[in-house]
């Protein structure tokens, strides 16, 4: 069985389920029993890491793990049990909206007195907190837009064309140096962070893993294509104002020009993307498949639910003077990837 020589190293376990999945990927242990997966906390470190490990096999995989594990039937059965636990919790905990318009309305109006992470970092965040935020978000931004690409074969007509146009922009419009994942790596370099893909997996909290896992969950299941479109719309709608505050934070703490540029780019680009996603992707999908309205609304609202959980985790740690990370980052972790 061939093994990948590239990709990040396997992380440390966070409980019995993730330990068993890690052992299986390494070829040293059996997969967890069905009951073990079913009883894991749906938002906890153990389940979220185990699910992240399963999903990452569909992206770049892990060093020393065979590419064949991506479609390993036994591992897929474990993944399905973990997904069921996670998705059930999301459906139970996410507010239900009467329509897509109602779900969108909550996102289209910025509160006068904002209290989220971007507000905190813009107003009073320190450089070490900005670095932690970038390390947490690197699990997604170093593969930005990739999870959403799974939905393209599941769309057609207006929705497909518009979604492809937005994705093309996210991938730099054909220019490698403008790919958003590349721009985020440049941001990390400005912050003296290690730009290696997956470098901060061990450090990231469960709440961060959940936000990334949700994208993969929605993207890898055709039955959840409506939820993936809703999720993408939520990201694009909230990105522009949030990015404006984060660009302000980068400048205020002296993070560097590339750090500010990443968010400046999103202020402009996502203001356009938001209109395209609402009026072409969502409207086009609903015109073709009106029965997906509830799933789109679920995707919109569940995104806010998990982002609120992550924000609460970060702010609670920072306001108490503590780190939001599971393991600290050193003063200088920059690497050369040129």
GROMACS .gro file of C-alpha atoms in nm:
model
  338
    1UNK     CA    1   0.000   0.000   0.000
    2UNK     CA    2   0.155   0.330  -0.113
    3UNK     CA    3   0.182   0.615   0.134
    4UNK     CA    4   0.173   0.991   0.081
    5UNK     CA    5   0.507   1.161   0.138
    6UNK     CA    6   0.348   1.506   0.142
    7UNK     CA    7   0.081   1.659   0.359
    8UNK     CA    8   0.087   1.753   0.725
    9UNK     CA    9   0.186   1.508   0.995
   10UNK     CA   10  -0.084   1.330   1.189
   11UNK     CA   11  -0.185   1.529   1.499
   12UNK     CA   12  -0.210   1.414   1.858
   13UNK     CA   13  -0.534   1.248   1.968
   14UNK     CA   14  -0.798   1.420   2.179
   15UNK     CA   15  -0.992   1.122   2.307
   16UNK     CA   16  -1.075   0.757   2.235
   17UNK     CA   17  -1.245   0.813   1.898
   18UNK     CA   18  -0.974   1.031   1.748
   19UNK     CA   19  -0.706   0.802   1.897
   20UNK     CA   20  -0.860   0.501   1.724
   21UNK     CA   21  -0.894   0.684   1.390
   22UNK     CA   22  -0.534   0.802   1.417
   23UNK     CA   23  -0.420   0.449   1.497
   24UNK     CA   24  -0.609   0.313   1.197
   25UNK     CA   25  -0.460   0.573   0.962
   26UNK     CA   26  -0.115   0.490   1.095
   27UNK     CA   27  -0.182   0.116   1.062
   28UNK     CA   28  -0.134   0.044   1.430
   29UNK     CA   29  -0.486   0.006   1.573
   30UNK     CA   30  -0.845  -0.086   1.480
   31UNK     CA   31  -1.119   0.168   1.423
   32UNK     CA   32  -1.338   0.273   1.717
   33UNK     CA   33  -1.641   0.065   1.809
   34UNK     CA   34  -1.974   0.200   1.686
   35UNK     CA   35  -2.093   0.280   2.038
   36UNK     CA   36  -1.784   0.488   2.109
   37UNK     CA   37  -1.852   0.719   1.815
   38UNK     CA   38  -2.222   0.744   1.893
   39UNK     CA   39  -2.160   0.862   2.248
   40UNK     CA   40  -1.897   1.127   2.169
   41UNK     CA   41  -1.989   1.491   2.235
   42UNK     CA   42  -2.099   1.634   1.896
   43UNK     CA   43  -1.908   1.961   1.939
   44UNK     CA   44  -1.622   1.820   2.147
   45UNK     CA   45  -1.254   1.791   2.067
   46UNK     CA   46  -1.260   1.413   2.023
   47UNK     CA   47  -1.540   1.390   1.767
   48UNK     CA   48  -1.441   1.705   1.581
   49UNK     CA   49  -1.080   1.593   1.541
   50UNK     CA   50  -1.185   1.244   1.430
   51UNK     CA   51  -1.419   1.394   1.172
   52UNK     CA   52  -1.154   1.639   1.056
   53UNK     CA   53  -0.912   1.350   1.003
   54UNK     CA   54  -1.167   1.167   0.788
   55UNK     CA   55  -1.244   1.475   0.581
   56UNK     CA   56  -0.883   1.579   0.530
   57UNK     CA   57  -0.827   1.258   0.334
   58UNK     CA   58  -1.037   1.423   0.060
   59UNK     CA   59  -0.805   1.723   0.048
   60UNK     CA   60  -0.428   1.681   0.093
   61UNK     CA   61  -0.423   1.383   0.328
   62UNK     CA   62  -0.148   1.322   0.582
   63UNK     CA   63   0.215   1.230   0.554
   64UNK     CA   64   0.263   0.854   0.589
   65UNK     CA   65  -0.106   0.771   0.525
   66UNK     CA   66  -0.209   0.580   0.214
   67UNK     CA   67  -0.425   0.773  -0.035
   68UNK     CA   68  -0.642   0.461  -0.050
   69UNK     CA   69  -0.777   0.545   0.295
   70UNK     CA   70  -0.988   0.817   0.131
   71UNK     CA   71  -1.244   0.557   0.022
   72UNK     CA   72  -1.180   0.290   0.284
   73UNK     CA   73  -1.527   0.135   0.347
   74UNK     CA   74  -1.468   0.073   0.718
   75UNK     CA   75  -1.346   0.428   0.773
   76UNK     CA   76  -1.640   0.568   0.579
   77UNK     CA   77  -1.878   0.382   0.812
   78UNK     CA   78  -1.712   0.545   1.112
   79UNK     CA   79  -1.727   0.882   0.939
   80UNK     CA   80  -2.098   0.835   0.872
   81UNK     CA   81  -2.162   0.773   1.243
   82UNK     CA   82  -1.966   1.084   1.338
   83UNK     CA   83  -2.147   1.289   1.075
   84UNK     CA   84  -2.484   1.172   1.199
   85UNK     CA   85  -2.396   1.281   1.552
   86UNK     CA   86  -2.271   1.621   1.436
   87UNK     CA   87  -2.551   1.692   1.189
   88UNK     CA   88  -2.820   1.588   1.437
   89UNK     CA   89  -2.681   1.835   1.691
   90UNK     CA   90  -2.665   2.110   1.429
   91UNK     CA   91  -3.027   2.056   1.329
   92UNK     CA   92  -3.140   2.052   1.692
   93UNK     CA   93  -2.945   2.363   1.795
   94UNK     CA   94  -2.978   2.587   1.488
   95UNK     CA   95  -3.269   2.836   1.492
   96UNK     CA   96  -3.536   2.752   1.235
   97UNK     CA   97  -3.649   3.025   0.994
   98UNK     CA   98  -3.975   3.039   0.805
   99UNK     CA   99  -3.804   3.117   0.476
  100UNK     CA  100  -3.471   3.186   0.308
  101UNK     CA  101  -3.556   3.557   0.309
  102UNK     CA  102  -3.602   3.549   0.687
  103UNK     CA  103  -3.266   3.376   0.733
  104UNK     CA  104  -3.098   3.626   0.501
  105UNK     CA  105  -3.257   3.924   0.675
  106UNK     CA  106  -3.072   3.844   0.997
  107UNK     CA  107  -2.739   3.864   0.817
  108UNK     CA  108  -2.801   4.171   0.603
  109UNK     CA  109  -2.828   4.416   0.894
  110UNK     CA  110  -2.518   4.488   1.101
  111UNK     CA  111  -2.592   4.548   1.472
  112UNK     CA  112  -2.519   4.902   1.591
  113UNK     CA  113  -2.315   4.776   1.885
  114UNK     CA  114  -2.120   4.478   1.755
  115UNK     CA  115  -1.959   4.242   2.005
  116UNK     CA  116  -1.794   3.978   1.788
  117UNK     CA  117  -1.431   3.880   1.739
  118UNK     CA  118  -1.366   4.126   1.456
  119UNK     CA  119  -1.505   4.411   1.670
  120UNK     CA  120  -1.281   4.309   1.959
  121UNK     CA  121  -0.967   4.280   1.748
  122UNK     CA  122  -1.033   4.609   1.570
  123UNK     CA  123  -1.093   4.801   1.893
  124UNK     CA  124  -0.861   4.647   2.148
  125UNK     CA  125  -0.695   4.331   2.021
  126UNK     CA  126  -0.323   4.282   2.073
  127UNK     CA  127  -0.071   4.137   1.829
  128UNK     CA  128  -0.059   3.799   2.008
  129UNK     CA  129  -0.438   3.771   1.979
  130UNK     CA  130  -0.427   3.858   1.609
  131UNK     CA  131  -0.164   3.585   1.562
  132UNK     CA  132  -0.382   3.333   1.745
  133UNK     CA  133  -0.680   3.427   1.530
  134UNK     CA  134  -0.476   3.374   1.212
  135UNK     CA  135  -0.345   3.038   1.339
  136UNK     CA  136  -0.700   2.919   1.415
  137UNK     CA  137  -0.838   3.036   1.081
  138UNK     CA  138  -0.547   2.891   0.884
  139UNK     CA  139  -0.716   2.549   0.889
  140UNK     CA  140  -0.968   2.690   0.644
  141UNK     CA  141  -0.797   2.982   0.475
  142UNK     CA  142  -0.503   2.775   0.350
  143UNK     CA  143  -0.762   2.583   0.146
  144UNK     CA  144  -1.004   2.872   0.103
  145UNK     CA  145  -1.296   2.800  -0.132
  146UNK     CA  146  -1.195   2.435  -0.179
  147UNK     CA  147  -1.477   2.285   0.036
  148UNK     CA  148  -1.732   2.485  -0.161
  149UNK     CA  149  -1.607   2.343  -0.491
  150UNK     CA  150  -1.774   2.012  -0.407
  151UNK     CA  151  -2.112   2.170  -0.479
  152UNK     CA  152  -2.036   2.265  -0.841
  153UNK     CA  153  -2.122   1.925  -0.996
  154UNK     CA  154  -2.450   1.930  -0.798
  155UNK     CA  155  -2.570   2.260  -0.950
  156UNK     CA  156  -2.672   2.368  -1.298
  157UNK     CA  157  -2.792   2.674  -1.488
  158UNK     CA  158  -2.770   3.014  -1.320
  159UNK     CA  159  -2.663   2.872  -0.986
  160UNK     CA  160  -2.374   2.673  -1.133
  161UNK     CA  161  -2.248   2.954  -1.355
  162UNK     CA  162  -2.256   3.211  -1.075
  163UNK     CA  163  -2.099   2.978  -0.818
  164UNK     CA  164  -1.818   2.895  -1.060
  165UNK     CA  165  -1.757   3.265  -1.121
  166UNK     CA  166  -1.722   3.336  -0.750
  167UNK     CA  167  -1.497   3.036  -0.697
  168UNK     CA  168  -1.276   3.145  -0.989
  169UNK     CA  169  -1.232   3.479  -0.815
  170UNK     CA  170  -1.148   3.308  -0.485
  171UNK     CA  171  -0.878   3.112  -0.670
  172UNK     CA  172  -0.715   3.428  -0.801
  173UNK     CA  173  -0.884   3.457  -1.138
  174UNK     CA  174  -0.617   3.238  -1.294
  175UNK     CA  175  -0.325   3.413  -1.123
  176UNK     CA  176  -0.142   3.199  -0.866
  177UNK     CA  177  -0.015   3.494  -0.665
  178UNK     CA  178  -0.374   3.616  -0.614
  179UNK     CA  179  -0.523   3.286  -0.493
  180UNK     CA  180  -0.680   3.369  -0.157
  181UNK     CA  181  -0.505   3.080   0.014
  182UNK     CA  182  -0.175   3.226  -0.112
  183UNK     CA  183  -0.273   3.570   0.020
  184UNK     CA  184  -0.346   3.418   0.360
  185UNK     CA  185  -0.007   3.247   0.363
  186UNK     CA  186   0.142   3.592   0.298
  187UNK     CA  187  -0.060   3.724   0.592
  188UNK     CA  188   0.083   3.449   0.812
  189UNK     CA  189   0.435   3.533   0.700
  190UNK     CA  190   0.379   3.894   0.807
  191UNK     CA  191   0.270   3.761   1.147
  192UNK     CA  192   0.575   3.533   1.181
  193UNK     CA  193   0.357   3.222   1.165
  194UNK     CA  194   0.440   2.890   1.005
  195UNK     CA  195   0.265   2.878   0.668
  196UNK     CA  196   0.278   2.499   0.630
  197UNK     CA  197  -0.062   2.351   0.547
  198UNK     CA  198  -0.224   2.203   0.859
  199UNK     CA  199   0.055   2.328   1.086
  200UNK     CA  200  -0.186   2.450   1.356
  201UNK     CA  201  -0.421   2.153   1.366
  202UNK     CA  202  -0.298   2.048   1.711
  203UNK     CA  203  -0.335   2.404   1.839
  204UNK     CA  204  -0.683   2.476   1.702
  205UNK     CA  205  -0.980   2.445   1.936
  206UNK     CA  206  -1.280   2.219   1.873
  207UNK     CA  207  -1.494   2.519   1.781
  208UNK     CA  208  -1.257   2.601   1.494
  209UNK     CA  209  -1.257   2.240   1.374
  210UNK     CA  210  -1.637   2.242   1.372
  211UNK     CA  211  -1.655   2.544   1.139
  212UNK     CA  212  -1.426   2.371   0.889
  213UNK     CA  213  -1.593   2.031   0.928
  214UNK     CA  214  -1.933   2.181   0.853
  215UNK     CA  215  -1.810   2.295   0.511
  216UNK     CA  216  -1.681   1.948   0.429
  217UNK     CA  217  -1.997   1.782   0.562
  218UNK     CA  218  -2.222   1.998   0.345
  219UNK     CA  219  -1.992   1.984   0.044
  220UNK     CA  220  -1.933   1.608   0.035
  221UNK     CA  221  -2.304   1.516   0.046
  222UNK     CA  222  -2.522   1.588  -0.256
  223UNK     CA  223  -2.826   1.576  -0.029
  224UNK     CA  224  -2.685   1.878   0.158
  225UNK     CA  225  -2.613   2.094  -0.148
  226UNK     CA  226  -2.874   2.347  -0.038
  227UNK     CA  227  -2.710   2.377   0.303
  228UNK     CA  228  -2.370   2.430   0.138
  229UNK     CA  229  -2.510   2.713  -0.074
  230UNK     CA  230  -2.665   2.865   0.238
  231UNK     CA  231  -2.336   2.838   0.421
  232UNK     CA  232  -2.146   3.001   0.136
  233UNK     CA  233  -2.397   3.284   0.123
  234UNK     CA  234  -2.360   3.344   0.498
  235UNK     CA  235  -1.983   3.363   0.463
  236UNK     CA  236  -1.996   3.607   0.173
  237UNK     CA  237  -2.262   3.830   0.330
  238UNK     CA  238  -2.076   3.869   0.659
  239UNK     CA  239  -1.725   3.878   0.514
  240UNK     CA  240  -1.703   4.233   0.382
  241UNK     CA  241  -1.786   4.425   0.703
  242UNK     CA  242  -1.593   4.177   0.917
  243UNK     CA  243  -1.291   4.200   0.686
  244UNK     CA  244  -1.296   4.579   0.708
  245UNK     CA  245  -1.263   4.555   1.086
  246UNK     CA  246  -0.993   4.288   1.063
  247UNK     CA  247  -0.793   4.502   0.819
  248UNK     CA  248  -0.819   4.782   1.072
  249UNK     CA  249  -0.696   4.544   1.343
  250UNK     CA  250  -0.398   4.437   1.132
  251UNK     CA  251  -0.292   4.797   1.078
  252UNK     CA  252  -0.349   4.895   1.440
  253UNK     CA  253  -0.121   4.622   1.577
  254UNK     CA  254   0.140   4.669   1.303
  255UNK     CA  255   0.089   4.325   1.151
  256UNK     CA  256   0.235   4.419   0.813
  257UNK     CA  257   0.114   4.509   0.462
  258UNK     CA  258   0.033   4.154   0.347
  259UNK     CA  259  -0.176   4.095   0.659
  260UNK     CA  260  -0.383   4.406   0.593
  261UNK     CA  261  -0.402   4.330   0.220
  262UNK     CA  262  -0.567   3.992   0.274
  263UNK     CA  263  -0.864   4.154   0.445
  264UNK     CA  264  -0.867   4.459   0.217
  265UNK     CA  265  -0.905   4.216  -0.074
  266UNK     CA  266  -1.206   4.055   0.094
  267UNK     CA  267  -1.376   4.387   0.168
  268UNK     CA  268  -1.398   4.462  -0.203
  269UNK     CA  269  -1.434   4.114  -0.348
  270UNK     CA  270  -1.691   3.981  -0.104
  271UNK     CA  271  -1.913   4.285  -0.137
  272UNK     CA  272  -1.955   4.181  -0.500
  273UNK     CA  273  -1.970   3.810  -0.419
  274UNK     CA  274  -2.252   3.866  -0.172
  275UNK     CA  275  -2.473   4.013  -0.446
  276UNK     CA  276  -2.389   3.732  -0.691
  277UNK     CA  277  -2.452   3.458  -0.435
  278UNK     CA  278  -2.786   3.602  -0.325
  279UNK     CA  279  -2.928   3.700  -0.663
  280UNK     CA  280  -2.780   3.432  -0.885
  281UNK     CA  281  -2.668   3.128  -0.683
  282UNK     CA  282  -2.951   3.117  -0.429
  283UNK     CA  283  -3.217   3.256  -0.662
  284UNK     CA  284  -3.103   3.027  -0.942
  285UNK     CA  285  -3.104   2.720  -0.721
  286UNK     CA  286  -3.449   2.800  -0.583
  287UNK     CA  287  -3.584   2.850  -0.933
  288UNK     CA  288  -3.465   2.499  -1.024
  289UNK     CA  289  -3.527   2.328  -0.690
  290UNK     CA  290  -3.768   2.522  -0.466
  291UNK     CA  291  -3.781   2.226  -0.231
  292UNK     CA  292  -3.430   2.313  -0.111
  293UNK     CA  293  -3.544   2.635   0.059
  294UNK     CA  294  -3.538   2.484   0.409
  295UNK     CA  295  -3.188   2.344   0.354
  296UNK     CA  296  -3.057   2.680   0.231
  297UNK     CA  297  -3.204   2.850   0.538
  298UNK     CA  298  -3.046   2.582   0.757
  299UNK     CA  299  -2.707   2.640   0.597
  300UNK     CA  300  -2.736   3.014   0.656
  301UNK     CA  301  -2.837   2.979   1.020
  302UNK     CA  302  -2.606   2.692   1.116
  303UNK     CA  303  -2.309   2.895   0.995
  304UNK     CA  304  -2.400   3.170   1.239
  305UNK     CA  305  -2.453   2.913   1.514
  306UNK     CA  306  -2.103   2.769   1.484
  307UNK     CA  307  -1.938   3.107   1.431
  308UNK     CA  308  -2.106   3.231   1.750
  309UNK     CA  309  -1.969   2.931   1.939
  310UNK     CA  310  -1.619   2.998   1.808
  311UNK     CA  311  -1.642   3.368   1.885
  312UNK     CA  312  -1.752   3.298   2.241
  313UNK     CA  313  -1.459   3.061   2.290
  314UNK     CA  314  -1.202   3.311   2.160
  315UNK     CA  315  -1.338   3.610   2.348
  316UNK     CA  316  -1.375   3.424   2.676
  317UNK     CA  317  -1.010   3.320   2.659
  318UNK     CA  318  -0.876   3.658   2.552
  319UNK     CA  319  -1.078   3.864   2.798
  320UNK     CA  320  -0.948   3.649   3.080
  321UNK     CA  321  -0.592   3.702   2.958
  322UNK     CA  322  -0.551   3.343   2.839
  323UNK     CA  323  -0.478   3.178   2.507
  324UNK     CA  324  -0.754   3.053   2.278
  325UNK     CA  325  -0.522   2.780   2.149
  326UNK     CA  326  -0.477   2.430   2.286
  327UNK     CA  327  -0.100   2.461   2.250
  328UNK     CA  328   0.090   2.792   2.241
  329UNK     CA  329   0.264   2.929   1.936
  330UNK     CA  330   0.622   3.045   1.971
  331UNK     CA  331   0.738   3.402   1.919
  332UNK     CA  332   0.864   3.325   1.569
  333UNK     CA  333   0.736   3.043   1.352
  334UNK     CA  334   0.780   3.182   1.004
  335UNK     CA  335   0.897   2.946   0.733
  336UNK     CA  336   1.003   3.007   0.375
  337UNK     CA  337   0.769   2.842   0.124
  338UNK     CA  338   0.892   3.023  -0.184
   0.00000   0.00000   0.00000
